[in-house]
Amino acid sequence: KMISAAPTPATLPAVANSSGAMPSGPTGDWKLVFNENFEGSFNSSVWSTGLWFNATINNELQAYRPENVIYSGGNLQLKAENRSTVTTWGDAMNYASAAIHTRNKFTFTYGAIEARLRAPKGRGLMPLFQLLPHLKRSPPEITIFQLLG
């Protein structure tokens, strides 16, 4: 489950978090501009599956597949598995995984990010949660969480 808050004008309707309270920042109250509890079906008006660019980077051995993005019981699961598959640009891979992003659907400048997540254990796994620039270039990127298994 993830909640994002920012003191900038909302681009999505403001919604209180699950306790009904609005987040409070270091300079006073902030306006919540995005709230995602991963309930129901995939919200394609906010999220896209896969990467926001068509390239294999960091010598990855996985293809990011939309069928590996699973919603269940108010949780989002990005499933990794050992199976042959193909990237969206045609490269054959031995592993399937998942990624989601909000590119061209939601952005904000300044604010706070809050997330609750559980990371898997295992050799070769590298779960991460990043803020990426609105423009199609990286770096800069801000890594909130990254774990090398």
Coordinates of C-alpha atoms in Angstrom, one line a residue:
K1 CA 0.0 0.0 0.0
M2 CA 1.3 3.4 -0.8
I3 CA 0.4 7.0 0.0
S4 CA 2.0 10.1 -1.5
A5 CA 1.6 13.6 -0.3
A6 CA 2.8 16.9 -1.7
P7 CA 2.3 20.6 -0.8
T8 CA 1.8 21.5 -4.5
P9 CA -1.5 21.8 -6.3
A10 CA -3.3 18.5 -6.7
T11 CA -3.4 16.8 -10.1
L12 CA -5.7 14.1 -8.6
P13 CA -8.5 14.5 -6.0
A14 CA -7.3 14.8 -2.4
V15 CA -8.2 11.7 -0.3
A16 CA -7.6 11.2 3.4
N17 CA -5.5 8.1 4.3
S18 CA -7.1 5.0 5.8
S19 CA -7.3 6.6 9.3
G20 CA -9.1 9.6 7.9
A21 CA -6.3 12.0 8.8
M22 CA -4.4 14.2 6.4
P23 CA -0.6 13.9 6.5
S24 CA 1.3 16.6 8.4
G25 CA 4.6 18.0 7.1
P26 CA 7.5 19.9 8.7
T27 CA 5.9 23.2 7.8
G28 CA 2.3 22.4 8.6
D29 CA -0.5 20.6 6.9
W30 CA 0.0 19.2 3.4
K31 CA -2.6 18.4 0.9
L32 CA -2.7 14.7 -0.1
V33 CA -2.7 14.5 -3.9
F34 CA -2.4 10.8 -4.4
N35 CA -3.5 7.7 -2.5
E36 CA -3.3 4.2 -3.7
N37 CA -4.3 1.2 -1.6
F38 CA -4.2 -1.3 -4.4
E39 CA -7.8 -2.4 -4.0
G40 CA -10.1 -3.6 -6.7
S41 CA -8.7 -3.9 -10.3
F42 CA -5.6 -2.3 -11.9
N43 CA -6.1 1.5 -12.2
S44 CA -4.8 2.1 -15.7
S45 CA -5.7 5.8 -15.4
V46 CA -2.8 6.1 -13.0
W47 CA -0.5 3.1 -13.5
S48 CA 1.2 1.4 -16.4
T49 CA 2.9 -1.9 -16.4
G50 CA 6.5 -2.6 -17.5
L51 CA 9.3 -0.1 -17.8
W52 CA 8.8 3.5 -19.2
F53 CA 11.5 2.8 -21.7
N54 CA 12.2 0.0 -24.1
A55 CA 15.7 -1.3 -23.3
T56 CA 17.4 -4.0 -21.2
I57 CA 19.6 -2.3 -18.6
N58 CA 22.1 -3.5 -16.0
N59 CA 22.4 -6.9 -17.7
E60 CA 19.0 -7.9 -16.4
L61 CA 17.8 -11.4 -17.2
Q62 CA 14.1 -10.7 -16.8
A63 CA 11.3 -9.5 -18.9
Y64 CA 8.7 -7.2 -17.2
R65 CA 5.4 -8.8 -18.0
P66 CA 1.9 -7.3 -17.3
E67 CA 0.5 -10.7 -16.2
N68 CA 3.0 -10.7 -13.3
V69 CA 1.3 -7.6 -11.8
I70 CA -1.2 -9.1 -9.4
Y71 CA -3.8 -7.3 -7.2
S72 CA -5.2 -9.4 -4.3
G73 CA -6.8 -8.4 -0.9
G74 CA -5.7 -4.8 -1.0
N75 CA -2.1 -5.7 -1.9
L76 CA 0.0 -5.4 -5.1
Q77 CA 2.3 -8.3 -5.9
L78 CA 5.0 -8.0 -8.5
K79 CA 5.7 -11.6 -9.2
A80 CA 9.1 -12.9 -10.2
E81 CA 9.3 -16.4 -11.7
N82 CA 11.7 -18.7 -13.6
R83 CA 10.1 -19.1 -17.0
S84 CA 11.0 -18.3 -20.6
T85 CA 9.4 -15.2 -21.9
V86 CA 10.0 -12.2 -24.2
T87 CA 10.3 -8.5 -23.5
T88 CA 7.9 -6.1 -25.2
W89 CA 10.7 -5.2 -27.7
G90 CA 11.4 -8.9 -28.6
D91 CA 14.4 -10.0 -26.5
A92 CA 14.1 -13.6 -25.2
M93 CA 14.6 -13.9 -21.4
N94 CA 14.7 -16.8 -18.9
Y95 CA 12.9 -14.9 -16.1
A96 CA 9.6 -13.0 -15.9
S97 CA 9.0 -10.2 -13.4
A98 CA 6.9 -7.1 -13.1
A99 CA 7.1 -3.3 -12.7
I100 CA 4.7 -0.5 -12.6
H101 CA 5.0 3.3 -13.1
T102 CA 3.0 6.5 -13.3
R103 CA 4.9 8.1 -16.2
N104 CA 2.7 10.6 -18.1
K105 CA -0.1 9.9 -15.7
F106 CA 0.9 11.3 -12.4
T107 CA 3.8 13.6 -11.3
F108 CA 4.5 15.9 -8.5
T109 CA 7.2 18.4 -7.4
Y110 CA 8.3 18.4 -3.8
G111 CA 6.6 16.5 -1.0
A112 CA 6.7 13.3 0.9
I113 CA 6.4 9.7 -0.1
E114 CA 5.1 7.0 2.2
A115 CA 5.0 3.3 1.3
R116 CA 4.4 0.0 3.1
L117 CA 6.1 -2.9 1.3
R118 CA 7.5 -6.4 1.9
A119 CA 10.5 -7.5 -0.1
P120 CA 11.4 -11.1 -1.1
K121 CA 14.5 -12.9 -0.2
G122 CA 16.6 -14.7 -2.8
R123 CA 19.8 -14.7 -4.8
G124 CA 19.6 -12.5 -7.8
L125 CA 16.5 -10.6 -6.7
M126 CA 16.7 -6.8 -6.4
P127 CA 13.4 -5.1 -5.4
L128 CA 13.4 -1.4 -5.5
F129 CA 11.1 1.7 -5.1
Q130 CA 12.3 4.8 -7.0
L131 CA 11.3 8.3 -7.9
L132 CA 12.2 8.9 -11.5
P133 CA 12.3 12.2 -13.4
H134 CA 9.2 13.3 -15.4
L135 CA 11.4 13.6 -18.5
K136 CA 12.7 10.5 -20.3
R137 CA 16.1 10.5 -18.8
S138 CA 17.8 8.9 -15.9
P139 CA 19.6 9.8 -13.7
P140 CA 18.6 11.7 -11.7
E141 CA 16.6 9.2 -9.7
I142 CA 15.9 9.0 -6.0
T143 CA 15.9 5.5 -4.6
I144 CA 13.5 5.2 -1.7
F145 CA 14.2 1.5 -1.1
Q146 CA 16.6 -1.1 -2.8
L147 CA 17.7 -4.5 -1.6
L148 CA 20.1 -6.8 -3.3
G149 CA 19.2 -10.5 -2.6

